[in-house]
Amino acid sequence: MNGYFLPMRYTAADGDTWEGIAAHFRMTPEILRSFNQPAPLAAGQMVDLRGVDVPQLGAGGHVTGQDGQGRLLYRTVPGDTPSGIASRYGVPLHALRMANLDLLTGGEWIPPAGSTVTIPNAPTD
């Protein structure tokens, strides 16, 4: 879990399947497999639920480092959206917006490609 009590990873148990885990966390098995090694699922295996290390629709950029408070610094690419970034890093959208008030320029916030977005309280392991 991250600091917002949102699950980021799941430890597989005996009898778990990609389909069952995906259904439990409301995603498709194909998406879940794309975040993880496509090998057979084994008990004790750590399953990535958010694809933090995998570019996703609306969040294809990458982390460039951390700020002085330990928050991740994320470099945006064309097509990135606040909801995509928030989902990829498992933080609430409102928290992402609050951490980036300097980037807000009106009603709908779309970070320009190449800008640096602060990811609040994301897992770093």
PDB file of C-alpha atoms in Angstrom:
ATOM      1  CA  MET A   1       0.000   0.000   0.000  1.00  0.00           C
ATOM      2  CA  ASN A   2       1.066   3.547  -0.501  1.00  0.00           C
ATOM      3  CA  GLY A   3       0.562   6.438   1.904  1.00  0.00           C
ATOM      4  CA  TYR A   4      -3.052   6.781   0.721  1.00  0.00           C
ATOM      5  CA  PHE A   5      -3.824   3.154   1.648  1.00  0.00           C
ATOM      6  CA  LEU A   6      -4.164   2.178  -2.004  1.00  0.00           C
ATOM      7  CA  PRO A   7      -2.820  -1.264  -2.924  1.00  0.00           C
ATOM      8  CA  MET A   8       0.246  -1.225  -5.150  1.00  0.00           C
ATOM      9  CA  ARG A   9       1.311  -4.853  -4.992  1.00  0.00           C
ATOM     10  CA  TYR A  10      -0.263  -8.147  -4.096  1.00  0.00           C
ATOM     11  CA  THR A  11       1.390 -11.338  -2.848  1.00  0.00           C
ATOM     12  CA  ALA A  12      -0.032 -14.319  -4.706  1.00  0.00           C
ATOM     13  CA  ALA A  13      -1.439 -17.176  -2.629  1.00  0.00           C
ATOM     14  CA  ASP A  14      -1.959 -20.853  -3.477  1.00  0.00           C
ATOM     15  CA  GLY A  15      -4.684 -21.173  -6.086  1.00  0.00           C
ATOM     16  CA  ASP A  16      -4.498 -17.561  -7.307  1.00  0.00           C
ATOM     17  CA  THR A  17      -4.819 -16.991 -11.052  1.00  0.00           C
ATOM     18  CA  TRP A  18      -4.125 -13.939 -13.212  1.00  0.00           C
ATOM     19  CA  GLU A  19      -7.848 -13.825 -13.994  1.00  0.00           C
ATOM     20  CA  GLY A  20      -8.891 -13.975 -10.329  1.00  0.00           C
ATOM     21  CA  ILE A  21      -6.445 -11.311  -9.180  1.00  0.00           C
ATOM     22  CA  ALA A  22      -7.385  -9.055 -12.105  1.00  0.00           C
ATOM     23  CA  ALA A  23     -11.106  -9.413 -11.350  1.00  0.00           C
ATOM     24  CA  HIS A  24     -10.540  -8.659  -7.660  1.00  0.00           C
ATOM     25  CA  PHE A  25      -8.682  -5.427  -8.461  1.00  0.00           C
ATOM     26  CA  ARG A  26     -11.059  -4.489 -11.315  1.00  0.00           C
ATOM     27  CA  MET A  27      -8.753  -4.811 -14.294  1.00  0.00           C
ATOM     28  CA  THR A  28      -8.331  -7.217 -17.179  1.00  0.00           C
ATOM     29  CA  PRO A  29      -5.908 -10.145 -16.985  1.00  0.00           C
ATOM     30  CA  GLU A  30      -4.133  -8.779 -20.083  1.00  0.00           C
ATOM     31  CA  ILE A  31      -3.398  -5.464 -18.380  1.00  0.00           C
ATOM     32  CA  LEU A  32      -2.269  -7.189 -15.183  1.00  0.00           C
ATOM     33  CA  ARG A  33       0.062  -9.496 -17.136  1.00  0.00           C
ATOM     34  CA  SER A  34       1.528  -6.509 -19.007  1.00  0.00           C
ATOM     35  CA  PHE A  35       2.704  -5.109 -15.653  1.00  0.00           C
ATOM     36  CA  ASN A  36       4.332  -8.409 -14.644  1.00  0.00           C
ATOM     37  CA  GLN A  37       6.409 -11.302 -15.974  1.00  0.00           C
ATOM     38  CA  PRO A  38       4.040 -13.409 -18.095  1.00  0.00           C
ATOM     39  CA  ALA A  39       5.259 -16.633 -16.430  1.00  0.00           C
ATOM     40  CA  PRO A  40       2.890 -18.921 -14.527  1.00  0.00           C
ATOM     41  CA  LEU A  41       1.718 -17.411 -11.250  1.00  0.00           C
ATOM     42  CA  ALA A  42       3.273 -18.939  -8.105  1.00  0.00           C
ATOM     43  CA  ALA A  43       2.391 -18.653  -4.433  1.00  0.00           C
ATOM     44  CA  GLY A  44       4.481 -15.943  -2.792  1.00  0.00           C
ATOM     45  CA  GLN A  45       5.069 -14.091  -6.067  1.00  0.00           C
ATOM     46  CA  MET A  46       4.800 -10.294  -5.798  1.00  0.00           C
ATOM     47  CA  VAL A  47       2.270  -8.979  -8.345  1.00  0.00           C
ATOM     48  CA  ASP A  48       2.503  -5.347  -9.509  1.00  0.00           C
ATOM     49  CA  LEU A  49      -1.028  -3.892  -9.522  1.00  0.00           C
ATOM     50  CA  ARG A  50      -0.269  -0.452 -10.895  1.00  0.00           C
ATOM     51  CA  GLY A  51       2.457  -0.904 -13.475  1.00  0.00           C
ATOM     52  CA  VAL A  52       4.684   1.683 -11.828  1.00  0.00           C
ATOM     53  CA  ASP A  53       7.644   0.517 -13.931  1.00  0.00           C
ATOM     54  CA  VAL A  54       5.594   0.129 -17.122  1.00  0.00           C
ATOM     55  CA  PRO A  55       4.524   3.033 -19.385  1.00  0.00           C
ATOM     56  CA  GLN A  56       0.722   3.163 -19.543  1.00  0.00           C
ATOM     57  CA  LEU A  57      -1.918   4.992 -21.531  1.00  0.00           C
ATOM     58  CA  GLY A  58      -1.908   8.528 -20.130  1.00  0.00           C
ATOM     59  CA  ALA A  59       1.350   7.952 -18.252  1.00  0.00           C
ATOM     60  CA  GLY A  60       4.145   7.067 -20.663  1.00  0.00           C
ATOM     61  CA  GLY A  61       6.825   9.238 -19.069  1.00  0.00           C
ATOM     62  CA  HIS A  62       9.406   8.252 -16.495  1.00  0.00           C
ATOM     63  CA  VAL A  63      10.738   9.158 -13.073  1.00  0.00           C
ATOM     64  CA  THR A  64      13.836  11.343 -13.198  1.00  0.00           C
ATOM     65  CA  GLY A  65      14.587  11.440  -9.472  1.00  0.00           C
ATOM     66  CA  GLN A  66      13.249  12.752  -6.176  1.00  0.00           C
ATOM     67  CA  ASP A  67      12.817  16.186  -4.690  1.00  0.00           C
ATOM     68  CA  GLY A  68      14.213  17.245  -1.317  1.00  0.00           C
ATOM     69  CA  GLN A  69      11.151  15.783   0.430  1.00  0.00           C
ATOM     70  CA  GLY A  70      11.457  12.303  -1.078  1.00  0.00           C
ATOM     71  CA  ARG A  71       8.658  12.795  -3.626  1.00  0.00           C
ATOM     72  CA  LEU A  72       9.164  11.347  -7.098  1.00  0.00           C
ATOM     73  CA  LEU A  73       9.801  13.707 -10.010  1.00  0.00           C
ATOM     74  CA  TYR A  74       8.129  12.500 -13.207  1.00  0.00           C
ATOM     75  CA  ARG A  75       8.948  13.793 -16.717  1.00  0.00           C
ATOM     76  CA  THR A  76       5.848  13.933 -18.933  1.00  0.00           C
ATOM     77  CA  VAL A  77       5.561  12.880 -22.572  1.00  0.00           C
ATOM     78  CA  PRO A  78       2.895  13.745 -25.169  1.00  0.00           C
ATOM     79  CA  GLY A  79      -0.410  12.135 -24.228  1.00  0.00           C
ATOM     80  CA  ASP A  80       0.163  12.068 -20.471  1.00  0.00           C
ATOM     81  CA  THR A  81      -2.890  12.963 -18.404  1.00  0.00           C
ATOM     82  CA  PRO A  82      -3.292  13.677 -14.705  1.00  0.00           C
ATOM     83  CA  SER A  83      -5.595  10.669 -14.251  1.00  0.00           C
ATOM     84  CA  GLY A  84      -3.152   8.370 -16.071  1.00  0.00           C
ATOM     85  CA  ILE A  85      -0.237   9.535 -13.934  1.00  0.00           C
ATOM     86  CA  ALA A  86      -2.283   9.274 -10.729  1.00  0.00           C
ATOM     87  CA  SER A  87      -3.380   5.740 -11.621  1.00  0.00           C
ATOM     88  CA  ARG A  88       0.104   4.557 -12.574  1.00  0.00           C
ATOM     89  CA  TYR A  89       1.570   5.739  -9.273  1.00  0.00           C
ATOM     90  CA  GLY A  90      -1.426   4.871  -7.103  1.00  0.00           C
ATOM     91  CA  VAL A  91      -2.124   8.341  -5.764  1.00  0.00           C
ATOM     92  CA  PRO A  92      -5.476  10.124  -5.665  1.00  0.00           C
ATOM     93  CA  LEU A  93      -5.970  12.628  -8.472  1.00  0.00           C
ATOM     94  CA  HIS A  94      -6.660  15.462  -6.004  1.00  0.00           C
ATOM     95  CA  ALA A  95      -3.330  14.769  -4.238  1.00  0.00           C
ATOM     96  CA  LEU A  96      -1.473  14.881  -7.560  1.00  0.00           C
ATOM     97  CA  ARG A  97      -3.103  18.220  -8.383  1.00  0.00           C
ATOM     98  CA  MET A  98      -2.312  19.658  -4.948  1.00  0.00           C
ATOM     99  CA  ALA A  99       1.350  18.655  -5.294  1.00  0.00           C
ATOM    100  CA  ASN A 100       1.519  20.484  -8.624  1.00  0.00           C
ATOM    101  CA  LEU A 101      -0.388  23.721  -8.061  1.00  0.00           C
ATOM    102  CA  ASP A 102       2.356  25.590  -9.906  1.00  0.00           C
ATOM    103  CA  LEU A 103       1.406  23.715 -13.110  1.00  0.00           C
ATOM    104  CA  LEU A 104      -2.329  24.490 -12.989  1.00  0.00           C
ATOM    105  CA  THR A 105      -3.362  27.002 -15.636  1.00  0.00           C
ATOM    106  CA  GLY A 106      -7.133  26.914 -15.540  1.00  0.00           C
ATOM    107  CA  GLY A 107      -9.981  24.463 -15.219  1.00  0.00           C
ATOM    108  CA  GLU A 108      -8.541  21.323 -16.832  1.00  0.00           C
ATOM    109  CA  TRP A 109      -4.927  20.540 -16.056  1.00  0.00           C
ATOM    110  CA  ILE A 110      -2.987  18.803 -18.810  1.00  0.00           C
ATOM    111  CA  PRO A 111       0.744  18.849 -18.069  1.00  0.00           C
ATOM    112  CA  PRO A 112       2.698  19.886 -21.164  1.00  0.00           C
ATOM    113  CA  ALA A 113       5.100  17.297 -22.569  1.00  0.00           C
ATOM    114  CA  GLY A 114       8.530  17.665 -21.034  1.00  0.00           C
ATOM    115  CA  SER A 115       7.289  19.205 -17.791  1.00  0.00           C
ATOM    116  CA  THR A 116       8.203  17.778 -14.405  1.00  0.00           C
ATOM    117  CA  VAL A 117       5.312  16.594 -12.244  1.00  0.00           C
ATOM    118  CA  THR A 118       5.714  15.833  -8.548  1.00  0.00           C
ATOM    119  CA  ILE A 119       4.257  12.468  -7.469  1.00  0.00           C
ATOM    120  CA  PRO A 120       3.222  12.766  -3.797  1.00  0.00           C
ATOM    121  CA  ASN A 121       3.738   9.827  -1.462  1.00  0.00           C
ATOM    122  CA  ALA A 122       4.290   7.202  -4.164  1.00  0.00           C
ATOM    123  CA  PRO A 123       6.060   3.957  -3.240  1.00  0.00           C
ATOM    124  CA  THR A 124       9.763   4.046  -4.003  1.00  0.00           C
ATOM    125  CA  ASP A 125      10.661   0.366  -3.632  1.00  0.00           C
TER     126      ASP A 125
END
